[in-house]
């Protein structure tokens, strides 16, 4: 019985009924990964340790739904004694001496980490084309990008190699690849998941999250990933709810907000019609659509491209060839050590963002750029707060279009930045948001985004689950539609 | 974004642009700054900057030594070190 | 041409917490390199800082003792620059909203009092150490010190000369040691200061360009560095040049300051709020708690020694001037009622020894415990005052325990009455002429008899007992 394209829930059922063992699942996983090598979804595989664990936990009590389930981990999470590169040359030889809290949480729940997935370098990108380890292929098409920065995770799940993977989302890096790869991905409220051990890109925006085939699986992952962590003082102290409970709640009477300022006329007609279909479907489930205004939303992308580079320019200063990671050969003095190491170790997109970041923080520009952007950020957050007084969730397309060809956004970085038009606002405001597949455009999947109020992951999961109970977009695979 | 400005911020960031990418990156930076200049016209009077999406204050820790000696673990990951120190080219003050 | 000097001091005091400002790494001094380093101190990818509450409490003590504004909500910023002993490539400090705001402290120079205003005192993490001269062609980096909490105390530019600068530094040092927030150990680098010096024409309002002399850690060097720098600046201006705003290092061997050969001048620190640290809030309750538990300060001790221990003001001042000496006084007073005796020893013999060796009491081998024991042995007549002098010298040199010294050298004074009577009688019998002369009024001869008994007992007889016994025998 093939495990390809199975969900966590399906594998759990197979394991519980002893139809298969964890070891068999893990072995087949590696076979699938090997057969699909051309996807380049993984940077490092953990075969020996994974198989050993799958044998060891066979007789352990089942503590969670993830017990014995293979999960792929984005290479941005530190994994103890397992290489962690962040998709960068500067960490191509880095072996962390500790594991991220998220990794520990998942592994304590019994999951088997099968390997580290490919990603845009330091999470900067929307196509997985900036990785030092080469681009990732979208299983839906030969030359298609999977999206980014969690491109490897998205590709691995979309190709059915693993039922779920971890991703991270700073400006859309879980949701956008989920949309382009036809899977479900969720970014929780800022602070839900500990950032201890997550290599920092933009500290006030980064959040880890699950990427899986269904909203239900995302809820299962979320239950284990979330925790209050004393080692991360930006992690929430609020209790972690049980996200799988009440998933089936009816959405009768749900108020869904449509953002007035998201100009749909700029989108492809195919994309618009897919979105309109989804709206009709939600209406048939008893939801009501209400227009909401987020007057400052158009400033999201420029504000983001001040704040995120500023924070990253500082976060990446620790990569200096002194204590760990890549170091240039035979530097003649300290200056050369720094400059050569960093210039050799970082790719062009990372360099661009570091330079922008240093610029907007520099003397004379701080007020005009960084401070201003943080003030605009508050305006955007205030807009959301007002909107959520009128509606329960906000809906939009996740991306402007379906997966594009590698190299097609080539020379203009701003074109790439606009990929995150719909996803960035939720990061700025720290709100939970997710993407679920809702249609096809030119035989390529596309996604629907749901944004929830602060701490309201349960609501958006319910809304997503409702859709998935009554549609089959999430069952589609590059090889055809799964039998549910 | 003239050459001098780019050279200054490149130095502050300890990055060197080489002849391959210098021109492209400089023009990219110009375009990006022009793009973010959209923020210029926004009225933010009386708006406090948002540093973190969390409206809360810090949890602190008590004054206890919890770290063990991990010198070997750290030094073995260093690109250049001897048995006691991380090593860099001689710094002259 | 009459020149005025304008000086401001930035003092970095290492707070005496057990662990670091943002991690559980130990702050202990003198450990093997890189053994007190936590994951967070290393700046490894993915690590996050967690603020040490105790550092805030200690900083607030300083604020309260200098009548300063306390910012119950304070925030952290990042100061970005590259240096090998700065693992993250930025230092976490408090630029925008420091824990302590404006305050002041009183100094005294040549009997004249002056108030120096303090602009702010903020928390920041210390960097590690770069060791330049140990390895050929290389610099070694030790991160033990990285992350240690510092309180940076910034004075207003109100100091007018080197003497005032030293007095200010001393006053701050005295305060932080009495507050028990810093051990004040300059040799170990617990307190360092950067001095900003500029000159201007007398009466001129506008301040001149200042030079910053970094990292001076001795009173002597502060004075020399300032004096040298002032002369240097005067020379430059008088010969038509202008002072460059720069960072300089003081070379104690050549007694000169020289420009730091780095591009630090071009450094733009790009301060911005640290997104990993939320604002820290100290509640009213916590603040009041600190206030009511503030340790006794020098002025308060002085007054108490005068009223409760009957010391005179000069003695009280000397003893209260140093925490160690004050501790010695107070501990010794627990072992004997005779506080005057204790004070005499401290102000007399101990101070003389300090002067002779040119050291501070913290640098001596005399511990409060040992000193208290010595005074106790005088009080309980184990040794005489005279013997005590030699015991003190022995302790001073060796640091050995007082009781051990007394035992090993057989210094226990002889108080055995029958023995002393025997010896006394022997002396009297052997010197009939002097006895007669004494009995006929030559009182001064009493000393002769005392001397003879002392000689007979190698100085070990208790002078008190000898006096009593001889008086009895000669009456």
mmCIF file with all atom_site columns, C-alpha atoms in Angstrom, chain B residues 11-14 51-52 54 56-72 74-75 77 80 82 84-93, chain C residues 17-20 22-26 33-35 37-39 42 50-54 82-83 131-132 135 137-142 261 268 270 273 278-279 281:
data_model
loop_
_atom_site.group_PDB
_atom_site.id
_atom_site.type_symbol
_atom_site.label_atom_id
_atom_site.label_alt_id
_atom_site.label_comp_id
_atom_site.label_asym_id
_atom_site.label_entity_id
_atom_site.label_seq_id
_atom_site.pdbx_PDB_ins_code
_atom_site.Cartn_x
_atom_site.Cartn_y
_atom_site.Cartn_z
_atom_site.occupancy
_atom_site.B_iso_or_equiv
_atom_site.pdbx_formal_charge
_atom_site.auth_seq_id
_atom_site.auth_comp_id
_atom_site.auth_asym_id
_atom_site.auth_atom_id
_atom_site.pdbx_PDB_model_num
ATOM 1  C CA . UNK B 1 11  ? 31.403 48.752 4.285  1.00 0.00 ? 11  UNK B CA 1
ATOM 2  C CA . UNK B 1 12  ? 29.088 49.131 7.285  1.00 0.00 ? 12  UNK B CA 1
ATOM 3  C CA . UNK B 1 13  ? 27.658 45.724 6.351  1.00 0.00 ? 13  UNK B CA 1
ATOM 4  C CA . UNK B 1 14  ? 31.117 44.270 5.634  1.00 0.00 ? 14  UNK B CA 1
ATOM 5  C CA . UNK B 1 51  ? 8.166  47.387 17.346 1.00 0.00 ? 51  UNK B CA 1
ATOM 6  C CA . UNK B 1 52  ? 6.432  44.102 18.100 1.00 0.00 ? 52  UNK B CA 1
ATOM 7  C CA . UNK B 1 54  ? 2.627  41.835 20.930 1.00 0.00 ? 54  UNK B CA 1
ATOM 8  C CA . UNK B 1 56  ? 2.848  43.044 26.313 1.00 0.00 ? 56  UNK B CA 1
ATOM 9  C CA . UNK B 1 57  ? 5.916  43.463 28.480 1.00 0.00 ? 57  UNK B CA 1
ATOM 10 C CA . UNK B 1 58  ? 8.907  41.254 29.017 1.00 0.00 ? 58  UNK B CA 1
ATOM 11 C CA . UNK B 1 59  ? 9.134  38.176 31.175 1.00 0.00 ? 59  UNK B CA 1
ATOM 12 C CA . UNK B 1 60  ? 12.485 38.243 32.915 1.00 0.00 ? 60  UNK B CA 1
ATOM 13 C CA . UNK B 1 61  ? 14.613 35.504 34.444 1.00 0.00 ? 61  UNK B CA 1
ATOM 14 C CA . UNK B 1 62  ? 16.039 35.056 37.910 1.00 0.00 ? 62  UNK B CA 1
ATOM 15 C CA . UNK B 1 63  ? 19.755 35.488 38.506 1.00 0.00 ? 63  UNK B CA 1
ATOM 16 C CA . UNK B 1 64  ? 20.986 31.896 38.294 1.00 0.00 ? 64  UNK B CA 1
ATOM 17 C CA . UNK B 1 65  ? 23.920 30.313 36.525 1.00 0.00 ? 65  UNK B CA 1
ATOM 18 C CA . UNK B 1 66  ? 22.399 27.647 34.310 1.00 0.00 ? 66  UNK B CA 1
ATOM 19 C CA . UNK B 1 67  ? 25.054 27.279 31.632 1.00 0.00 ? 67  UNK B CA 1
ATOM 20 C CA . UNK B 1 68  ? 27.571 24.445 31.732 1.00 0.00 ? 68  UNK B CA 1
ATOM 21 C CA . UNK B 1 69  ? 31.081 24.577 30.331 1.00 0.00 ? 69  UNK B CA 1
ATOM 22 C CA . UNK B 1 70  ? 30.725 23.806 26.618 1.00 0.00 ? 70  UNK B CA 1
ATOM 23 C CA . UNK B 1 71  ? 34.058 25.134 25.449 1.00 0.00 ? 71  UNK B CA 1
ATOM 24 C CA . UNK B 1 72  ? 34.875 22.032 23.402 1.00 0.00 ? 72  UNK B CA 1
ATOM 25 C CA . UNK B 1 74  ? 31.875 25.626 20.634 1.00 0.00 ? 74  UNK B CA 1
ATOM 26 C CA . UNK B 1 75  ? 35.537 25.581 19.656 1.00 0.00 ? 75  UNK B CA 1
ATOM 27 C CA . UNK B 1 77  ? 32.627 24.392 15.384 1.00 0.00 ? 77  UNK B CA 1
ATOM 28 C CA . UNK B 1 80  ? 39.801 28.647 13.252 1.00 0.00 ? 80  UNK B CA 1
ATOM 29 C CA . UNK B 1 82  ? 43.240 26.516 19.197 1.00 0.00 ? 82  UNK B CA 1
ATOM 30 C CA . UNK B 1 84  ? 41.316 27.726 24.197 1.00 0.00 ? 84  UNK B CA 1
ATOM 31 C CA . UNK B 1 85  ? 40.513 30.602 21.863 1.00 0.00 ? 85  UNK B CA 1
ATOM 32 C CA . UNK B 1 86  ? 38.740 31.515 18.670 1.00 0.00 ? 86  UNK B CA 1
ATOM 33 C CA . UNK B 1 87  ? 41.376 32.905 16.330 1.00 0.00 ? 87  UNK B CA 1
ATOM 34 C CA . UNK B 1 88  ? 41.237 35.834 13.930 1.00 0.00 ? 88  UNK B CA 1
ATOM 35 C CA . UNK B 1 89  ? 44.001 37.708 12.085 1.00 0.00 ? 89  UNK B CA 1
ATOM 36 C CA . UNK B 1 90  ? 45.920 39.940 14.480 1.00 0.00 ? 90  UNK B CA 1
ATOM 37 C CA . UNK B 1 91  ? 43.991 43.090 15.324 1.00 0.00 ? 91  UNK B CA 1
ATOM 38 C CA . UNK B 1 92  ? 45.986 46.260 15.843 1.00 0.00 ? 92  UNK B CA 1
ATOM 39 C CA . UNK B 1 93  ? 44.253 48.895 17.917 1.00 0.00 ? 93  UNK B CA 1
ATOM 40 C CA . UNK C 2 17  ? 25.068 39.471 39.342 1.00 0.00 ? 17  UNK C CA 1
ATOM 41 C CA . UNK C 2 18  ? 25.838 35.764 39.295 1.00 0.00 ? 18  UNK C CA 1
ATOM 42 C CA . UNK C 2 19  ? 24.723 35.308 35.739 1.00 0.00 ? 19  UNK C CA 1
ATOM 43 C CA . UNK C 2 20  ? 24.820 37.416 32.605 1.00 0.00 ? 20  UNK C CA 1
ATOM 44 C CA . UNK C 2 22  ? 20.661 37.939 28.897 1.00 0.00 ? 22  UNK C CA 1
ATOM 45 C CA . UNK C 2 23  ? 21.770 34.378 29.591 1.00 0.00 ? 23  UNK C CA 1
ATOM 46 C CA . UNK C 2 24  ? 22.519 31.892 32.335 1.00 0.00 ? 24  UNK C CA 1
ATOM 47 C CA . UNK C 2 25  ? 26.261 32.044 31.676 1.00 0.00 ? 25  UNK C CA 1
ATOM 48 C CA . UNK C 2 26  ? 28.401 32.677 34.757 1.00 0.00 ? 26  UNK C CA 1
ATOM 49 C CA . UNK C 2 33  ? 38.883 30.939 28.394 1.00 0.00 ? 33  UNK C CA 1
ATOM 50 C CA . UNK C 2 34  ? 35.523 30.186 26.812 1.00 0.00 ? 34  UNK C CA 1
ATOM 51 C CA . UNK C 2 35  ? 34.248 28.101 29.711 1.00 0.00 ? 35  UNK C CA 1
ATOM 52 C CA . UNK C 2 37  ? 29.891 30.795 27.577 1.00 0.00 ? 37  UNK C CA 1
ATOM 53 C CA . UNK C 2 38  ? 26.240 29.942 27.041 1.00 0.00 ? 38  UNK C CA 1
ATOM 54 C CA . UNK C 2 39  ? 24.586 29.303 23.646 1.00 0.00 ? 39  UNK C CA 1
ATOM 55 C CA . UNK C 2 42  ? 27.948 32.694 21.549 1.00 0.00 ? 42  UNK C CA 1
ATOM 56 C CA . UNK C 2 50  ? 16.081 36.805 28.228 1.00 0.00 ? 50  UNK C CA 1
ATOM 57 C CA . UNK C 2 51  ? 16.658 39.726 30.597 1.00 0.00 ? 51  UNK C CA 1
ATOM 58 C CA . UNK C 2 52  ? 18.090 39.116 34.096 1.00 0.00 ? 52  UNK C CA 1
ATOM 59 C CA . UNK C 2 53  ? 15.784 40.824 36.627 1.00 0.00 ? 53  UNK C CA 1
ATOM 60 C CA . UNK C 2 54  ? 18.531 41.233 39.214 1.00 0.00 ? 54  UNK C CA 1
ATOM 61 C CA . UNK C 2 82  ? 31.751 44.446 13.867 1.00 0.00 ? 82  UNK C CA 1
ATOM 62 C CA . UNK C 2 83  ? 34.489 43.332 16.252 1.00 0.00 ? 83  UNK C CA 1
ATOM 63 C CA . UNK C 2 131 ? 43.892 38.871 23.318 1.00 0.00 ? 131 UNK C CA 1
ATOM 64 C CA . UNK C 2 132 ? 46.368 40.454 20.917 1.00 0.00 ? 132 UNK C CA 1
ATOM 65 C CA . UNK C 2 135 ? 49.642 34.290 19.391 1.00 0.00 ? 135 UNK C CA 1
ATOM 66 C CA . UNK C 2 137 ? 50.036 37.048 13.898 1.00 0.00 ? 137 UNK C CA 1
ATOM 67 C CA . UNK C 2 138 ? 46.687 36.256 15.439 1.00 0.00 ? 138 UNK C CA 1
ATOM 68 C CA . UNK C 2 139 ? 44.275 37.580 17.989 1.00 0.00 ? 139 UNK C CA 1
ATOM 69 C CA . UNK C 2 140 ? 42.567 35.169 20.346 1.00 0.00 ? 140 UNK C CA 1
ATOM 70 C CA . UNK C 2 141 ? 38.954 35.706 21.325 1.00 0.00 ? 141 UNK C CA 1
ATOM 71 C CA . UNK C 2 142 ? 37.633 34.722 24.757 1.00 0.00 ? 142 UNK C CA 1
ATOM 72 C CA . UNK C 2 261 ? 44.017 53.157 14.348 1.00 0.00 ? 261 UNK C CA 1
ATOM 73 C CA . UNK C 2 268 ? 27.329 54.489 12.197 1.00 0.00 ? 268 UNK C CA 1
ATOM 74 C CA . UNK C 2 270 ? 22.363 52.231 13.302 1.00 0.00 ? 270 UNK C CA 1
ATOM 75 C CA . UNK C 2 273 ? 14.796 48.831 19.115 1.00 0.00 ? 273 UNK C CA 1
ATOM 76 C CA . UNK C 2 278 ? 9.873  43.488 24.977 1.00 0.00 ? 278 UNK C CA 1
ATOM 77 C CA . UNK C 2 279 ? 9.825  46.453 27.384 1.00 0.00 ? 279 UNK C CA 1
ATOM 78 C CA . UNK C 2 281 ? 8.460  46.941 33.647 1.00 0.00 ? 281 UNK C CA 1
#
